[in-house]
CSV table of C-alpha atoms in Angstrom, one decimal:
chain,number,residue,atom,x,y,z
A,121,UNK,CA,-34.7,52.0,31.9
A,122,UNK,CA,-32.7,54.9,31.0
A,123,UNK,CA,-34.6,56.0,28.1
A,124,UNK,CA,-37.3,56.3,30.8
A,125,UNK,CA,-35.0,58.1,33.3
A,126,UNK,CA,-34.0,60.8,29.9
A,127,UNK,CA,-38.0,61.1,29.7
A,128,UNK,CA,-38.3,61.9,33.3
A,129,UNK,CA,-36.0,64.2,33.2
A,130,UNK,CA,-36.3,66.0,30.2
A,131,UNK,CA,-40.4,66.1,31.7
A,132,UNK,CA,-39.3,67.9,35.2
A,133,UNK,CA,-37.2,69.9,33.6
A,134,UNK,CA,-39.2,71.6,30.7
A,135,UNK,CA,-42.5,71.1,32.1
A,136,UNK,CA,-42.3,71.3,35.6
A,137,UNK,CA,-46.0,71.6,36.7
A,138,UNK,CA,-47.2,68.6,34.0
A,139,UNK,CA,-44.4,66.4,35.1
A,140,UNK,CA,-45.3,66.6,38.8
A,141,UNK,CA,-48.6,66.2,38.0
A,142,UNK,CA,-47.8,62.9,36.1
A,143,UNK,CA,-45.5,61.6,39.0
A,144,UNK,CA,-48.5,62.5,41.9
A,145,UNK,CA,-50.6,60.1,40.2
A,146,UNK,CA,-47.7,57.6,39.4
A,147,UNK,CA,-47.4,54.4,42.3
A,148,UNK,CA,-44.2,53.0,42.6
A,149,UNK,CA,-42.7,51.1,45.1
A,150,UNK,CA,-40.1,52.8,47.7
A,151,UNK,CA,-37.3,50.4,46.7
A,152,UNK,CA,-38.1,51.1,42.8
A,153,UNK,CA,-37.9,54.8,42.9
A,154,UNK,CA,-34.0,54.4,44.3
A,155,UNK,CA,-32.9,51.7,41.7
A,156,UNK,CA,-35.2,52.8,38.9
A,157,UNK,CA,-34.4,56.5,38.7
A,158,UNK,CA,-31.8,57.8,41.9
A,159,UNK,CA,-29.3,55.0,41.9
A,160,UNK,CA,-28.6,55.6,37.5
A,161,UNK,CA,-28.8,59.3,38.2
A,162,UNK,CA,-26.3,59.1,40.1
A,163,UNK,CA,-24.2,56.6,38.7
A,164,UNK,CA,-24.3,58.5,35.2
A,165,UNK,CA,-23.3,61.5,37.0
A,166,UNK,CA,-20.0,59.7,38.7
A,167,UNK,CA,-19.1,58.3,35.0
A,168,UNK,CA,-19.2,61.3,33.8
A,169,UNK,CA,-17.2,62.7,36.1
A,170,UNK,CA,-14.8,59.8,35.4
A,171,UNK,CA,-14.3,60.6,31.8
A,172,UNK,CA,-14.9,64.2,31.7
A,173,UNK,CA,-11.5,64.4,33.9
A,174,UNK,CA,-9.7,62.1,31.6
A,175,UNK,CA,-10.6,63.1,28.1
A,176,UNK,CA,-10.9,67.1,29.3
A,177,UNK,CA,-7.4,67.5,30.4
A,178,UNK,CA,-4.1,68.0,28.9
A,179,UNK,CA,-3.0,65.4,30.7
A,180,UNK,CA,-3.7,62.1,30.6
A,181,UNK,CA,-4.0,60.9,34.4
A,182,UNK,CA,-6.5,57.9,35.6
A,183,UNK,CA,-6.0,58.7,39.4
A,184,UNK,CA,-7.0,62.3,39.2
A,185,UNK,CA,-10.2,60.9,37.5
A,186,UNK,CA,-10.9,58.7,40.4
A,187,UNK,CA,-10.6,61.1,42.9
A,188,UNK,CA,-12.8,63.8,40.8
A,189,UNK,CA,-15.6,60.2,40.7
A,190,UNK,CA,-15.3,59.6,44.3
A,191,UNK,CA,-15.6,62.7,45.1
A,192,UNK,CA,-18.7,63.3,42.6
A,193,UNK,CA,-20.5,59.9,44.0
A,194,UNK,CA,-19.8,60.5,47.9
A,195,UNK,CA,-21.2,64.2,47.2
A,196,UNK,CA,-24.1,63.1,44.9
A,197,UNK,CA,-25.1,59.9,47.4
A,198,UNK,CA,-24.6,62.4,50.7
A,199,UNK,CA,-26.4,65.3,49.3
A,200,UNK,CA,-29.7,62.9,48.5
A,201,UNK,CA,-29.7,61.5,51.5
A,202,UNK,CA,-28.8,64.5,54.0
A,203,UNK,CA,-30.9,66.5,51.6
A,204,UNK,CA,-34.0,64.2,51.8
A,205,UNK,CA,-33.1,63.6,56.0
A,206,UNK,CA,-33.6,67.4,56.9
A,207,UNK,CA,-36.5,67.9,54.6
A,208,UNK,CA,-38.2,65.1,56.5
A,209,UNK,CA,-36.8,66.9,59.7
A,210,UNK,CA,-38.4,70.3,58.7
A,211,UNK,CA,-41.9,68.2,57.8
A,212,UNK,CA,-42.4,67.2,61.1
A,213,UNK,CA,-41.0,70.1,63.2
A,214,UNK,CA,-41.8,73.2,60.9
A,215,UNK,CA,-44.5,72.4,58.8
A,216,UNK,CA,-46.6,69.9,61.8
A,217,UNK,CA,-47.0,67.0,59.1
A,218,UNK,CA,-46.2,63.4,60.1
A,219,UNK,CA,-42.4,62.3,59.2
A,220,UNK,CA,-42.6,60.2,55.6
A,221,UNK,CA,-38.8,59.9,54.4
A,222,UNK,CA,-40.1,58.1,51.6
A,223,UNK,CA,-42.2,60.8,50.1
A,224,UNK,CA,-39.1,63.6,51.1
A,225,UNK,CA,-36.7,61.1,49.4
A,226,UNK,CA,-39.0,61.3,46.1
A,227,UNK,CA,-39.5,65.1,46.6
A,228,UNK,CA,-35.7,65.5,46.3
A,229,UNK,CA,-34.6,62.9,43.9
A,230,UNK,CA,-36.8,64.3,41.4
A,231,UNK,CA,-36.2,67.9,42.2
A,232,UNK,CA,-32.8,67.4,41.8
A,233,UNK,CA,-33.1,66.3,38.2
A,234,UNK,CA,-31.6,69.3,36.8
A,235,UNK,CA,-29.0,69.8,39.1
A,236,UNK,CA,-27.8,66.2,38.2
A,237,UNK,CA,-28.2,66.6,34.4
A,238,UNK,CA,-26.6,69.9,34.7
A,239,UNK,CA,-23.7,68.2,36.6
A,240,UNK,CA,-23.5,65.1,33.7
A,241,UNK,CA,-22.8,68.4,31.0
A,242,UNK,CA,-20.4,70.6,32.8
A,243,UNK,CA,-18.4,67.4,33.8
A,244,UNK,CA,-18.0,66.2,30.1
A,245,UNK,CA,-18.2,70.1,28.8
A,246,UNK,CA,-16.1,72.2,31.4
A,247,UNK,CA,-16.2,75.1,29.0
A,248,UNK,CA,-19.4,75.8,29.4
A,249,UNK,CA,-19.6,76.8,33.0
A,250,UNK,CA,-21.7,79.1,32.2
A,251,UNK,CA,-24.9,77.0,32.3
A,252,UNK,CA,-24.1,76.6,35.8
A,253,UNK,CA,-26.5,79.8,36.1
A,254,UNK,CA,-29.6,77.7,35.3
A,255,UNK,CA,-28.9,75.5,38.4
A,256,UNK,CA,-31.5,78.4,40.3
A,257,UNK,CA,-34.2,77.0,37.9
A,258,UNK,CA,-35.1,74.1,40.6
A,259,UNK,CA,-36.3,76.8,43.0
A,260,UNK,CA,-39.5,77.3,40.1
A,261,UNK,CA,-39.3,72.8,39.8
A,262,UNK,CA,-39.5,73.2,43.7
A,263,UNK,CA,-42.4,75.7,43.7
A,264,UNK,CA,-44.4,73.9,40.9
A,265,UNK,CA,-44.0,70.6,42.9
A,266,UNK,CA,-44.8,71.8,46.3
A,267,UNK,CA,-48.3,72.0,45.8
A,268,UNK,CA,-49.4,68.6,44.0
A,269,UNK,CA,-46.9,66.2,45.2
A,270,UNK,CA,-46.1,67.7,48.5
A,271,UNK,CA,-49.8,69.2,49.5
A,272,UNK,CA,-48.3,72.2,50.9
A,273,UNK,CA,-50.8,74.9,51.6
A,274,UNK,CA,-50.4,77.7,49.8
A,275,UNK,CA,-49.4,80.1,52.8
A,276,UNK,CA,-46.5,77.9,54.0
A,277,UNK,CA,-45.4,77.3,49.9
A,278,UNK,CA,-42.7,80.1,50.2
A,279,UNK,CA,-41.4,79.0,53.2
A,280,UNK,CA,-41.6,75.1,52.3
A,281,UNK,CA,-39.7,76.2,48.8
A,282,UNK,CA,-37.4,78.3,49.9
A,283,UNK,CA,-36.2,75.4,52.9
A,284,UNK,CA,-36.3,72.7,50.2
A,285,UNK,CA,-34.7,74.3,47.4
A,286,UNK,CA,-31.6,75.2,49.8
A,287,UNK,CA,-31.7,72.1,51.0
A,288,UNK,CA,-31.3,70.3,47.7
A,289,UNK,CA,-28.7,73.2,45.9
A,290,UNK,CA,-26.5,73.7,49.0
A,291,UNK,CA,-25.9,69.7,51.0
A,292,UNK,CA,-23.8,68.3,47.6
A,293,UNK,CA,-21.8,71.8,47.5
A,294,UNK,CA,-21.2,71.9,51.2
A,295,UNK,CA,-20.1,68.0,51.1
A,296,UNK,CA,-17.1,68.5,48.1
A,297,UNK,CA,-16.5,71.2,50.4
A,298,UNK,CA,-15.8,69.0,53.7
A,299,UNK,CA,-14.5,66.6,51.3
A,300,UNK,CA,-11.9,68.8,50.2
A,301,UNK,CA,-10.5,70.2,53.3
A,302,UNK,CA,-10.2,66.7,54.9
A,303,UNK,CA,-8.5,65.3,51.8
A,304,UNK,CA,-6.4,67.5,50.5
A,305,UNK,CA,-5.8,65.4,47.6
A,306,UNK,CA,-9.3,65.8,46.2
A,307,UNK,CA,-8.5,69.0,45.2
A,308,UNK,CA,-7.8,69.7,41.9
């Protein structure tokens, strides 16, 4: 299973257009999207924060690296699902298509790819924050998957993109945000 998760998202991420190609003609069911490719995602991203906290300090402190995977998972698991309920939102209401919180939860989980392999390497490589840069590179996975797998015409693309990307970049940020101003102790 996660040699077919790497594959996935190695595909979105160096051949956007292909990849979405691929996954528009791919039928899975709803439940088998979240367990078979969201769900590990997400729990790879939450080990890594576990042991990039432990083994990347000077100090040797198991609580801090809780807090930094709790903190990782609730903004990972939030972001998804706030992510993928306001896209559905802005289907109906902006765009005038019928609500389909499957298809927006798909949209996102794979556009998200990079932003979640990019958060397993800076976790377990915090010197090279730097990379963090490349994070901008899902508004181009966006754009090439709007079309295919969305069927977004092309004069609302910009708009859809722009809304989406936003969307999927800025709800995990704004949630360690909250996070840490409620609990002061998940700052670090």
């Amino acid at each position: 299973m996660y040699k077919e998760i790497f594959k996935l998202v190695v595909a979105i991420i160096s051949q956007p257009g292909k990849a979405w190609d691929i996954l528009t003609k791919k039928e899975e069911k709803d439940d088998e999207f979240l367990s078979r490719f969201v769900y590990p995602l997400i729990g790879i991203v939450t080990v890594a924060a576990f042991l990039g906290v432990l083994f990347t300090r000077k100090e040797f402190d198991i609580e801090l690296a809780l807090k930094s995977s709790i903190r990782t998972l609730v903004a990972a698991f939030g972001g998804f699902y706030l992510a993928s309920y306001f896209l559905n939102e802005l289907w109906q209401g902006f765009f005038k298509r019928e609500k389909d919180m499957k298809l927006c939860q798909r949209f996102v989980g794979y556009s998200s790819s990079l932003m979640f392999a990019l958060n397993i390497v800076l976790m377990l490589l915090p010197e090279f924050f730097f990379l963090r840069i490349f994070v901008l590179y899902t508004f181009y996975i966006v754009w090439e998957g709007a079309g295919p797998y969305m069927q977004v015409e092309e004069k609302d693309r910009l708009k859809f993109v722009g809304a989406a990307t936003s969307l999927i970049l800025l709800t995990p940020w704004l949630i360690e945000v909250v996070l840490s101003m409620l609990m002061p102790g998940l700052r670090f």
